[in-house]
Coordinates of C-alpha atoms in Angstrom, one line a residue:
M1 CA -16.0 2.4 10.8
Q2 CA -16.2 0.5 14.0
T3 CA -17.7 2.3 17.1
L4 CA -15.0 2.2 19.7
R5 CA -15.4 2.4 23.5
Y6 CA -13.2 2.4 26.6
H7 CA -11.5 -1.0 27.0
D8 CA -11.7 -1.9 23.3
E9 CA -8.6 -3.1 21.6
G10 CA -7.4 -3.6 18.1
L11 CA -6.4 -2.1 14.8
F12 CA -9.0 0.6 14.7
V13 CA -8.1 1.8 18.2
S14 CA -4.6 2.4 16.9
Y15 CA -6.0 4.5 14.1
L16 CA -8.1 6.5 16.6
Q17 CA -5.0 7.1 18.7
T18 CA -2.9 8.3 15.7
A19 CA -5.7 10.6 14.5
L20 CA -6.0 12.1 18.0
L21 CA -2.2 12.6 18.1
R22 CA -2.4 14.4 14.7
A23 CA -5.2 16.5 16.1
G24 CA -3.0 17.7 18.9
E25 CA -4.3 15.5 21.7
E26 CA -2.3 13.1 23.9
P27 CA -3.9 9.6 23.8
G28 CA -0.7 7.9 25.1
N29 CA 1.1 5.2 23.2
V30 CA -0.3 4.1 19.9
D31 CA -0.8 0.6 21.1
G32 CA -4.3 -0.3 20.0
I33 CA -5.6 -0.3 23.6
F34 CA -8.4 2.1 24.5
G35 CA -7.4 3.0 28.0
K36 CA -7.8 6.1 30.2
R37 CA -5.4 8.4 28.3
T38 CA -7.1 7.6 25.0
A39 CA -10.5 8.1 26.5
S40 CA -9.5 11.5 28.0
A41 CA -7.9 12.6 24.8
L42 CA -11.1 11.7 22.9
V43 CA -13.3 13.6 25.3
R44 CA -11.1 16.7 24.9
F45 CA -11.3 16.4 21.1
Q46 CA -15.1 15.9 21.1
D47 CA -15.5 18.9 23.3
R48 CA -13.3 21.0 21.1
V49 CA -15.1 20.3 17.9
G50 CA -18.6 20.5 19.4
I51 CA -19.6 16.8 19.6
A52 CA -21.2 15.2 22.6
A53 CA -18.2 14.5 24.8
D54 CA -19.1 10.9 25.7
G55 CA -15.7 9.3 25.0
I56 CA -17.2 7.0 22.4
A57 CA -15.8 7.0 18.8
G58 CA -19.0 6.8 16.8
R59 CA -20.0 8.0 13.4
L60 CA -19.8 11.8 14.1
T61 CA -16.5 11.4 15.9
W62 CA -15.0 9.5 13.0
A63 CA -16.3 12.1 10.6
A64 CA -14.6 14.9 12.7
L65 CA -11.4 12.9 12.8
Y66 CA -11.3 12.1 9.1
P67 CA -9.1 15.1 8.2
Y68 CA -6.5 13.7 10.6
L69 CA -6.7 10.3 8.8
C70 CA -6.4 11.6 5.3
G71 CA -4.3 14.7 6.1
S72 CA -6.4 17.5 4.6
A73 CA -9.4 19.6 5.7
F74 CA -11.7 21.8 3.8
A75 CA -12.1 25.5 4.6
V76 CA -14.4 28.3 3.4
L77 CA -12.3 31.5 2.7
K78 CA -13.2 34.4 4.9
D79 CA -13.7 37.9 3.5
G80 CA -10.2 39.3 2.7
E81 CA -8.4 36.1 3.9
T82 CA -5.1 35.5 2.2
V83 CA -3.5 32.2 1.6
E84 CA -0.9 33.0 4.3
A85 CA -3.7 33.9 6.7
L86 CA -5.4 30.6 5.9
A87 CA -2.2 28.7 6.5
A88 CA -1.8 30.4 9.9
R89 CA -5.4 29.5 10.8
F90 CA -4.7 25.8 10.2
S91 CA -1.0 25.8 11.4
T92 CA 0.2 24.7 7.9
D93 CA 2.1 26.3 5.1
A94 CA 1.0 28.5 2.2
R95 CA 2.9 26.6 -0.5
S96 CA 1.1 23.3 0.2
I97 CA -2.3 25.0 0.1
R98 CA -1.5 26.5 -3.3
T99 CA -0.3 23.1 -4.6
A100 CA -3.6 21.5 -3.5
N101 CA -5.7 24.2 -5.1
P102 CA -4.2 25.0 -8.6
T103 CA -7.4 26.4 -10.0
A104 CA -8.7 28.4 -7.0
A105 CA -9.8 32.0 -7.5
W106 CA -9.1 32.8 -3.8
T107 CA -12.4 34.7 -3.3
A108 CA -14.5 35.0 -0.1
G109 CA -16.9 32.0 0.3
E110 CA -14.8 29.7 -1.8
T111 CA -14.1 26.2 -0.4
V112 CA -10.5 25.1 -0.7
T113 CA -8.4 22.1 0.4
V114 CA -6.1 22.7 3.3
P115 CA -3.2 20.1 3.7
L116 CA -2.5 19.8 7.4
G117 CA 0.9 20.0 9.0
F118 CA 2.0 16.3 8.8
D119 CA 2.6 13.7 6.2
V120 CA -0.3 11.7 4.9
V121 CA 1.1 8.2 4.9
F122 CA 1.0 6.5 8.3
T123 CA 4.3 5.0 9.4
D124 CA 3.6 3.7 12.8
V125 CA 0.5 1.4 12.6
P126 CA -0.4 -1.8 10.7
Y127 CA -2.2 -1.3 7.5
S128 CA -5.7 -2.2 6.2
A129 CA -7.9 -1.5 3.2
F130 CA -9.5 1.3 5.1
L131 CA -6.2 3.0 5.9
V132 CA -5.0 2.7 2.3
A133 CA -8.2 4.4 1.1
C134 CA -7.5 7.2 3.5
C135 CA -4.0 7.6 2.4
L136 CA -4.8 7.6 -1.3
E137 CA -7.6 10.1 -0.9
G138 CA -5.3 12.3 1.1
L139 CA -2.5 12.2 -1.4
V140 CA -4.8 13.1 -4.3
L141 CA -6.3 16.0 -2.3
R142 CA -2.8 17.4 -1.5
Y143 CA -1.3 16.7 -5.0
P144 CA -4.0 17.1 -7.7
F145 CA -1.5 16.0 -10.4
L146 CA -1.9 12.5 -9.0
A147 CA -4.6 10.3 -10.6
K148 CA -6.4 7.6 -8.6
Y149 CA -8.7 5.0 -10.0
T150 CA -10.2 1.6 -9.1
V151 CA -8.8 -1.4 -11.1
G152 CA -10.9 -4.2 -9.5
S153 CA -12.2 -5.6 -6.3
S154 CA -11.4 -8.4 -3.9
V155 CA -13.5 -11.4 -2.9
T156 CA -15.3 -9.3 -0.2
G157 CA -15.7 -6.3 -2.5
R158 CA -12.9 -4.2 -1.1
R159 CA -11.5 -1.9 -3.8
I160 CA -8.1 -2.5 -5.5
E161 CA -6.9 0.9 -6.4
A162 CA -4.1 2.3 -8.5
I163 CA -2.5 5.8 -8.4
R164 CA -0.5 7.4 -11.1
I165 CA 2.2 10.0 -11.2
G166 CA 4.2 11.3 -14.1
A167 CA 3.8 12.3 -17.7
G168 CA 6.8 10.6 -19.4
P169 CA 7.1 7.9 -22.0
L170 CA 8.7 5.2 -19.8
R171 CA 5.8 3.3 -18.3
V172 CA 6.6 1.7 -14.9
G173 CA 4.3 -0.4 -12.8
I174 CA 4.9 -1.2 -9.1
N175 CA 2.7 -3.3 -6.9
A176 CA 2.7 -4.4 -3.3
A177 CA 1.2 -6.9 -1.0
H178 CA 0.2 -9.8 -3.2
H179 CA 0.9 -11.7 0.0
A180 CA -1.1 -10.7 3.1
N181 CA 1.6 -11.0 5.7
E182 CA 4.0 -9.0 3.6
W183 CA 1.7 -5.9 4.1
I184 CA 4.6 -3.6 5.1
T185 CA 5.3 -3.3 1.4
T186 CA 2.2 -1.2 1.2
P187 CA 3.4 1.7 3.4
L188 CA 6.8 1.3 1.8
T189 CA 5.5 2.1 -1.7
L190 CA 3.1 4.7 -0.4
Q191 CA 5.8 6.5 1.4
F192 CA 7.9 6.7 -1.8
L193 CA 4.9 8.1 -3.7
E194 CA 4.3 10.8 -1.1
R195 CA 8.0 11.8 -1.0
Y196 CA 8.1 11.9 -4.8
A197 CA 4.9 14.0 -5.1
K198 CA 6.2 16.4 -2.4
A199 CA 9.6 16.7 -4.2
F200 CA 7.9 17.3 -7.5
A201 CA 5.6 20.0 -6.1
A202 CA 8.5 21.8 -4.5
N203 CA 10.9 21.3 -7.5
E204 CA 13.3 19.3 -5.3
R205 CA 15.4 16.3 -5.7
L206 CA 14.6 12.7 -4.7
G207 CA 17.3 10.1 -4.3
G208 CA 19.8 12.5 -5.9
V209 CA 17.6 13.0 -9.0
S210 CA 15.4 15.9 -9.9
A211 CA 11.8 14.9 -9.2
R212 CA 10.8 17.0 -12.3
T213 CA 13.1 14.8 -14.4
L214 CA 11.4 11.7 -13.0
Y215 CA 8.0 13.1 -13.8
E216 CA 8.8 14.2 -17.3
S217 CA 10.7 11.0 -18.2
S218 CA 8.4 8.3 -16.8
T219 CA 4.8 7.4 -15.8
L220 CA 4.5 5.4 -12.6
T221 CA 1.3 3.4 -11.8
L222 CA 1.3 2.1 -8.3
V223 CA -1.0 -0.6 -6.9
P224 CA -0.2 -0.4 -3.2
L225 CA -2.5 -3.2 -2.0
V226 CA -3.2 -6.1 -4.3
N227 CA -4.6 -8.3 -1.5
P228 CA -6.9 -6.1 0.7
D229 CA -8.8 -9.0 2.2
G230 CA -5.7 -10.9 3.2
V231 CA -4.0 -7.9 4.8
D232 CA -7.2 -7.1 6.7
L233 CA -7.2 -10.6 8.0
V234 CA -3.6 -10.6 9.1
N235 CA -3.9 -7.2 10.8
G236 CA -7.3 -7.8 12.5
A237 CA -9.6 -5.5 10.5
F238 CA -12.3 -8.1 10.3
P239 CA -14.6 -8.0 13.3
Q240 CA -14.8 -11.0 15.5
G241 CA -17.5 -13.4 14.2
D242 CA -17.3 -12.2 10.7
S243 CA -18.1 -15.1 8.3
Y244 CA -15.0 -14.6 6.1
L245 CA -12.8 -14.5 9.2
E246 CA -14.3 -17.7 10.6
S247 CA -14.0 -19.4 7.2
A248 CA -10.3 -18.5 7.0
R249 CA -9.8 -19.7 10.5
A250 CA -11.3 -23.1 9.5
L251 CA -9.2 -23.3 6.4
S252 CA -6.1 -22.6 8.5
A253 CA -6.9 -25.5 10.8
F254 CA -5.9 -27.9 8.0
Y255 CA -2.4 -26.5 8.1
P256 CA -1.7 -26.4 11.9
A257 CA 2.0 -25.8 11.5
I258 CA 1.3 -22.3 10.0
P259 CA 0.4 -19.7 12.6
F260 CA -2.9 -18.0 12.2
P261 CA -3.3 -15.2 11.2
S262 CA 0.3 -14.1 11.0
G263 CA 1.3 -16.9 8.6
W264 CA -1.5 -16.1 6.2
K265 CA -0.3 -15.1 2.7
A266 CA -3.3 -16.0 0.5
N267 CA -6.5 -14.1 -0.3
I268 CA -9.5 -14.6 2.0
L269 CA -10.6 -17.7 0.2
G270 CA -7.2 -19.4 0.7
V271 CA -5.7 -18.9 -2.8
D272 CA -2.1 -17.7 -3.0
L273 CA -2.3 -14.7 -5.4
N274 CA 1.4 -15.0 -6.5
L275 CA 0.7 -18.5 -7.8
G276 CA -2.3 -17.6 -9.9
Y277 CA -0.8 -16.2 -13.1
P278 CA -0.7 -18.1 -16.4
A279 CA 3.0 -18.8 -16.6
G280 CA 3.8 -22.4 -15.8
W281 CA 0.7 -22.6 -13.6
E282 CA 0.5 -26.4 -14.1
N283 CA 4.1 -26.7 -12.9
A284 CA 3.3 -24.7 -9.8
R285 CA 0.3 -26.9 -9.1
A286 CA 2.4 -30.0 -9.3
I287 CA 5.1 -28.6 -7.1
K288 CA 2.7 -27.3 -4.4
F289 CA 0.5 -30.3 -4.4
A290 CA 3.5 -32.5 -3.9
A291 CA 4.4 -30.3 -0.9
G292 CA 1.0 -30.9 0.6
F293 CA -0.8 -27.7 -0.4
T294 CA -3.8 -29.4 -2.0
R295 CA -6.6 -27.3 -0.6
P296 CA -7.3 -23.7 0.2
G297 CA -5.3 -22.4 3.1
P298 CA -2.9 -19.8 4.4
R299 CA -0.3 -20.1 1.6
D300 CA 0.9 -22.0 -1.5
Y301 CA -2.5 -23.2 -2.8
V302 CA -2.7 -22.4 -6.5
G303 CA -6.5 -22.5 -6.9
T304 CA -8.3 -24.5 -9.5
R305 CA -7.2 -22.6 -12.6
P306 CA -5.0 -19.5 -13.5
L307 CA -6.6 -16.2 -12.7
E308 CA -9.3 -17.7 -10.5
A309 CA -8.9 -15.0 -7.9
P310 CA -10.5 -11.6 -8.7
E311 CA -7.4 -9.9 -7.3
D312 CA -5.2 -11.6 -9.9
R313 CA -7.7 -10.9 -12.7
A314 CA -7.5 -7.2 -11.7
M315 CA -3.7 -7.1 -12.0
Y316 CA -3.8 -9.1 -15.2
E317 CA -6.2 -6.8 -16.9
L318 CA -4.5 -3.6 -15.6
S319 CA -1.1 -4.8 -16.8
L320 CA -2.5 -5.7 -20.3
K321 CA -4.0 -2.2 -20.5
E322 CA -1.0 -0.3 -19.2
R323 CA 1.7 -2.2 -21.3
Y324 CA 4.5 -1.4 -18.8
D325 CA 8.1 -1.1 -19.9
R326 CA 9.2 -2.1 -16.4
A327 CA 7.3 -3.7 -13.5
I328 CA 8.2 -4.5 -9.9
A329 CA 6.3 -6.7 -7.6
Y330 CA 7.2 -5.9 -4.0
H331 CA 7.4 -8.8 -1.4
T332 CA 9.3 -9.5 1.8
Q333 CA 11.7 -10.7 2.9
G334 CA 15.3 -11.9 2.1
G335 CA 17.0 -8.9 0.5
E336 CA 17.0 -10.4 -3.0
I337 CA 16.1 -9.3 -6.5
Y338 CA 14.6 -11.8 -9.0
W339 CA 14.8 -10.8 -12.6
E340 CA 14.3 -13.7 -14.9
Y341 CA 11.8 -16.5 -15.7
Q342 CA 13.1 -20.0 -16.5
G343 CA 16.4 -18.6 -17.7
N344 CA 14.8 -16.0 -19.9
A345 CA 14.4 -12.3 -19.6
P346 CA 14.0 -9.3 -21.9
M347 CA 17.1 -7.4 -22.9
G348 CA 18.2 -5.0 -20.2
S349 CA 16.7 -7.0 -17.3
L350 CA 20.0 -8.1 -15.7
A351 CA 21.6 -4.7 -16.0
L352 CA 18.5 -3.1 -14.3
A353 CA 18.6 -5.8 -11.6
R354 CA 22.3 -5.0 -11.0
T355 CA 21.4 -1.3 -10.8
F356 CA 18.7 -2.0 -8.2
S357 CA 21.2 -4.2 -6.3
A358 CA 23.8 -1.4 -6.2
A359 CA 21.2 1.0 -4.9
S360 CA 19.8 -1.2 -2.2
G361 CA 22.4 -3.7 -1.2
Y362 CA 20.1 -6.5 -2.1
R363 CA 21.4 -9.6 -3.9
V364 CA 20.6 -10.4 -7.6
A365 CA 19.4 -13.9 -7.3
E366 CA 17.7 -16.8 -9.2
V367 CA 14.3 -17.9 -7.9
P368 CA 14.4 -21.3 -6.2
Y369 CA 12.9 -23.8 -8.6
N370 CA 10.0 -24.7 -6.3
S371 CA 8.9 -21.0 -6.3
S372 CA 9.7 -20.2 -9.9
F373 CA 6.3 -20.5 -11.6
A374 CA 2.9 -18.7 -11.9
G375 CA 4.0 -15.5 -10.2
Y376 CA 3.3 -12.0 -11.5
K377 CA 6.9 -11.4 -12.6
D378 CA 6.9 -14.7 -14.4
W379 CA 3.8 -13.9 -16.4
M380 CA 5.0 -10.4 -17.2
I381 CA 8.2 -11.8 -18.6
E382 CA 6.8 -14.7 -20.5
A383 CA 3.6 -13.2 -21.9
L384 CA 4.5 -9.5 -22.3
S385 CA 8.3 -9.5 -22.6
V386 CA 8.5 -6.8 -19.8
N387 CA 11.6 -6.1 -17.7
A388 CA 9.9 -7.5 -14.6
F389 CA 11.3 -8.0 -11.1
T390 CA 10.3 -9.4 -7.8
V391 CA 12.0 -7.5 -4.9
E392 CA 12.1 -9.4 -1.6
A393 CA 12.6 -6.4 0.6
G394 CA 14.2 -6.5 4.1
R395 CA 15.2 -9.3 6.3
G396 CA 13.6 -11.2 9.2
E397 CA 10.4 -13.1 9.6
N398 CA 7.1 -12.2 8.0
P399 CA 5.2 -10.2 8.9
L400 CA 7.9 -7.6 9.4
P401 CA 7.0 -5.1 12.1
I402 CA 6.1 -1.6 11.2
D403 CA 9.2 -0.3 13.1
R404 CA 11.3 -1.8 10.2
L405 CA 9.8 0.7 7.8
P406 CA 12.5 3.4 8.0
T407 CA 15.2 0.8 7.2
L408 CA 13.1 -0.6 4.4
Y409 CA 12.6 2.8 2.9
A410 CA 16.3 3.7 3.1
E411 CA 17.1 0.4 1.3
N412 CA 14.5 0.8 -1.4
E413 CA 14.3 4.5 -2.4
G414 CA 17.2 3.9 -4.8
I415 CA 15.3 1.1 -6.5
F416 CA 12.2 3.2 -7.0
V417 CA 14.3 6.1 -8.4
A418 CA 16.3 3.8 -10.7
A419 CA 13.1 2.1 -12.0
L420 CA 11.9 5.5 -13.1
T421 CA 15.3 6.4 -14.7
G422 CA 18.0 3.7 -14.8
L423 CA 19.0 2.1 -18.0
R424 CA 17.0 2.2 -21.1
D425 CA 16.2 -1.1 -22.9
T426 CA 18.6 -1.6 -25.7

């Protein structure tokens, strides 16, 4: 983590501010500006937890704030302390503590997980690989029936992680943020996962369907951040002067009409990840080269061969292993659902696409020819005969701002639920 001081600005300042808010302090607006109110809130927090109150967010301060980033703390049970008393001590609820500790003996001296009194998934700040890691760890701590594992790594070594929920026979894969400036699909999918897990733990309904029914009928594997380097680039997680940042800046200079970094879709080496799969890759190359995308840059460069990018290889290998029945790649924007590849689709795909459309208000559409090759959906349909879809969520100009998330969630919850139930392939 970056050490932060008064007058600093940027993505990690917004994380600091949100963590302080969750800790009960008042840092002012979550605006990424380390001003007087943020400094005062930080000093109060440091004093409260017994850290030198210097107003600098260094290693010890970030460690103390970590429970407010991942949403859970650890506590040692006191002699005679009940679950209800522990909940009162942390201003949370007893049921969530029991859910997080299914094998606890509840004896004095035992260390248990204590979910804090707020949702894990951040809904008011831009995302990064660091924040995704915090959210995934927090979700697994709160809901031990979730399984998290690493499926690969990015160019810079950032982990690409998957998280699984469910125990049913219908295997569903959902992924988000192949494209860097479409990062809002990451909190969109994570928010669904959290609401699903919470509803399952409480035996409640989600989108009109019993969460227990979803759990028992399907197994969902979610990869919420396919392109961690690219998202970090767009949202400012690379420190100034970083060699990868400066290399990307230099690549972007060859495409001056595309704004930097907001127009960046590719991985950190300038390869467009949704043009890297072995389904008509040569056609994609011809189309994009004819359009002028002949070298690495912010978007539409296909690389030198299929699966050149480590991020694509990770998704390829995961999908071969999991053998999904259904798969959705989340993108933004346009409010459209793509369901076929070159006029072909497995049986049931169009019916499912229409179900998704009815749930979301998005249009069932055909992919424009110049964008119809070498995508994840294309490969899943051609090679694996999977009911595979691209959902172009929301409307506007990428990157969609985080304040669009409530609308996006309202539009897409029905798609998520339908993917886990919906129509069976016939």
